[in-house]
Amino acid sequence: MEDSTLKRFGISMEAQLLQKFDRLINQRGYENRSEAIRDLVRNALLEHSWEKDEQIVAGTILLFYDHHQRNLLEELTQAQHEMHDNILATTHFHLDHSSCLELIIVKGKAKDIQQLSHKLTSLKGVQYGNFTVAPVERI
Ligand code: NI
């Protein structure tokens, strides 16, 4: 059975980082730091638990990148072809002379989608990556 007793522990962080964190939790309407940290921990655990998960999920992988980065386009294309069963659609937007935004709609086992997302967002030249999925019914 899960132990739901509240435990206290201390956290150290740079003053500047804490200041930014306080601004963020204020904007998001959290009552206090503990509440915000609990949510962060829950999200991290949820994401981690998906790494071995057979649950079918669907959602998006969002990538911002510089298309001038050497080999990046080839690597992105190859990684997506390797997982073509999990990719429902890819939409590419040319934001300006060098920046691209790519939105990939995915569906499949959570562990596979997670792996694909890690692979794509860690490619050199990808400046920002975001991964959002939700469970769908088992097939
Ligand atoms: Ni582009």
Coordinates of C-alpha atoms and ligand atoms in Angstrom, one line a residue:
M1 CA 0.0 0.0 0.0
E2 CA 1.2 3.5 -0.8
D3 CA 2.4 5.7 2.1
S4 CA 0.7 9.1 1.7
T5 CA 2.3 10.6 4.8
L6 CA 3.8 14.0 4.0
K7 CA 7.5 14.1 4.5
R8 CA 9.6 17.3 4.6
F9 CA 13.0 17.7 3.0
G10 CA 15.2 20.7 2.2
I11 CA 16.1 21.8 -1.3
S12 CA 19.1 24.1 -2.2
M13 CA 19.2 26.1 -5.4
E14 CA 20.7 29.2 -6.8
A15 CA 18.8 32.4 -5.7
Q16 CA 18.3 33.4 -9.3
L17 CA 16.7 30.1 -10.2
L18 CA 14.5 30.2 -7.2
Q19 CA 13.3 33.7 -8.1
K20 CA 12.4 32.5 -11.5
F21 CA 10.6 29.5 -10.1
D22 CA 8.6 31.6 -7.7
R23 CA 7.5 33.8 -10.6
L24 CA 6.4 30.8 -12.6
I25 CA 4.5 29.2 -9.7
N26 CA 2.8 32.5 -9.0
Q27 CA 1.7 32.8 -12.7
R28 CA 0.4 29.3 -12.7
G29 CA -1.6 29.9 -9.5
Y30 CA 0.1 27.4 -7.1
E31 CA -0.5 28.0 -3.4
N32 CA 3.1 27.4 -2.5
R33 CA 6.4 25.9 -3.6
S34 CA 5.6 22.4 -2.2
E35 CA 2.5 22.1 -4.4
A36 CA 4.4 23.1 -7.5
I37 CA 7.3 20.8 -6.8
R38 CA 4.9 17.9 -6.2
D39 CA 3.4 18.5 -9.6
L40 CA 6.9 18.6 -11.2
V41 CA 7.8 15.3 -9.6
R42 CA 4.6 13.6 -10.6
N43 CA 5.1 14.7 -14.2
A44 CA 8.7 13.5 -14.2
L45 CA 7.7 10.1 -12.8
L46 CA 4.8 9.8 -15.3
E47 CA 7.2 10.4 -18.1
H48 CA 9.7 8.0 -16.7
S49 CA 7.1 5.2 -16.2
W50 CA 6.3 5.4 -19.9
E51 CA 9.7 4.3 -21.0
K52 CA 8.8 0.7 -20.4
D53 CA 5.1 1.1 -21.0
E54 CA 3.0 -0.9 -23.5
Q55 CA 0.1 1.5 -23.2
I56 CA -1.0 2.9 -26.6
V57 CA -0.7 6.7 -26.6
A58 CA -1.3 9.4 -29.3
G59 CA -0.1 12.9 -29.5
T60 CA 2.5 15.2 -30.9
I61 CA 6.2 15.8 -31.1
L62 CA 7.1 19.4 -31.8
L63 CA 10.5 20.4 -33.0
F64 CA 12.2 23.7 -33.7
Y65 CA 15.4 23.5 -35.6
D66 CA 17.8 25.2 -37.9
H67 CA 17.8 23.5 -41.3
H68 CA 21.3 24.7 -42.0
Q69 CA 22.6 22.3 -39.4
R70 CA 24.7 19.7 -41.2
N71 CA 23.1 16.3 -41.7
L72 CA 20.1 17.3 -39.6
L73 CA 17.4 17.0 -42.3
E74 CA 18.7 13.6 -43.3
E75 CA 18.8 12.4 -39.7
L76 CA 15.3 13.6 -39.0
T77 CA 14.0 11.9 -42.2
Q78 CA 15.8 8.7 -41.5
A79 CA 14.6 8.5 -37.9
Q80 CA 11.0 9.1 -39.0
H81 CA 11.2 6.4 -41.7
E82 CA 12.5 3.9 -39.2
M83 CA 9.4 4.4 -37.1
H84 CA 6.9 5.0 -40.0
D85 CA 4.3 2.7 -38.3
N86 CA 4.1 5.2 -35.4
I87 CA 3.9 8.4 -37.4
L88 CA 0.5 9.5 -38.6
A89 CA 1.6 12.8 -40.2
T90 CA 4.4 15.3 -40.3
T91 CA 3.8 19.0 -41.0
H92 CA 6.7 21.3 -41.7
F93 CA 6.6 25.1 -41.4
H94 CA 9.4 27.4 -42.6
L95 CA 9.4 30.1 -39.9
D96 CA 12.1 32.3 -41.5
H97 CA 15.3 32.1 -43.5
S98 CA 16.8 29.3 -41.3
S99 CA 14.3 28.2 -38.6
C100 CA 11.9 25.4 -39.1
L101 CA 9.0 24.1 -37.0
E102 CA 8.0 20.5 -37.4
L103 CA 4.9 19.0 -36.0
I104 CA 4.8 15.2 -35.9
I105 CA 1.6 13.4 -35.0
V106 CA 2.4 10.0 -33.4
K107 CA 0.5 7.0 -32.2
G108 CA 1.9 3.8 -30.7
K109 CA 3.3 2.1 -27.6
A110 CA 4.4 4.7 -25.1
K111 CA 7.9 3.3 -24.8
D112 CA 8.4 3.5 -28.6
I113 CA 7.0 7.0 -28.9
Q114 CA 9.1 8.2 -26.0
Q115 CA 12.2 6.7 -27.6
L116 CA 11.4 8.4 -30.9
S117 CA 10.9 11.7 -29.1
H118 CA 14.2 11.5 -27.3
K119 CA 16.0 10.6 -30.4
L120 CA 14.6 13.5 -32.4
T121 CA 14.9 16.2 -29.8
S122 CA 18.5 15.2 -29.0
L123 CA 19.7 15.6 -32.6
K124 CA 22.3 18.3 -33.0
G125 CA 20.6 21.4 -34.3
V126 CA 17.2 20.8 -32.7
Q127 CA 16.8 23.9 -30.5
Y128 CA 13.6 23.0 -28.8
G129 CA 11.5 19.9 -28.6
N130 CA 8.2 19.2 -26.9
F131 CA 6.5 15.9 -26.4
T132 CA 2.8 15.7 -25.6
V133 CA 0.8 12.4 -25.6
A134 CA -2.2 11.0 -23.9
P135 CA -3.3 7.4 -23.5
V136 CA -5.8 5.9 -25.9
E137 CA -7.6 2.7 -25.5
R138 CA -5.6 -0.5 -25.8
I139 CA -6.0 -2.0 -29.3
Ligands
NI1 NI 11.9 24.7 -43.1

